[in-house]
Amino acid sequence: MKLEVFKDYMSLTKFLLAGVVGLVVENGDPHS
């Protein structure tokens, strides 16, 4: 696996996680 591909995958994962966290914060945390 190329390092560049791994970096791109990590960047995409972080972007998606940030989006999910943003939605949870906007909608309110159901666990709180």
XYZ file of C-alpha atoms in Angstrom:
32
model
C 0.000 0.000 0.000
C 1.436 3.347 -1.020
C 1.962 5.934 1.695
C 0.257 8.617 -0.410
C -2.879 6.499 -0.723
C -2.841 5.897 3.032
C -2.572 9.649 3.695
C -5.489 10.351 1.349
C -7.554 7.658 3.088
C -6.794 9.109 6.527
C -7.673 12.614 5.329
C -10.998 11.377 3.945
C -11.726 9.463 7.149
C -11.015 12.531 9.290
C -13.258 14.632 7.017
C -16.128 12.147 7.311
C -15.693 11.840 11.093
C -15.714 15.636 11.420
C -18.951 15.758 9.414
C -20.608 13.109 11.585
C -19.511 14.856 14.782
C -20.825 18.156 13.415
C -24.242 16.623 12.694
C -24.409 15.065 16.167
C -23.523 18.383 17.809
C -26.106 20.287 15.750
C -28.860 17.743 16.426
C -27.913 17.332 20.074
C -26.238 14.332 21.699
C -28.879 11.603 22.302
C -26.611 9.951 24.891
C -26.435 13.004 27.137
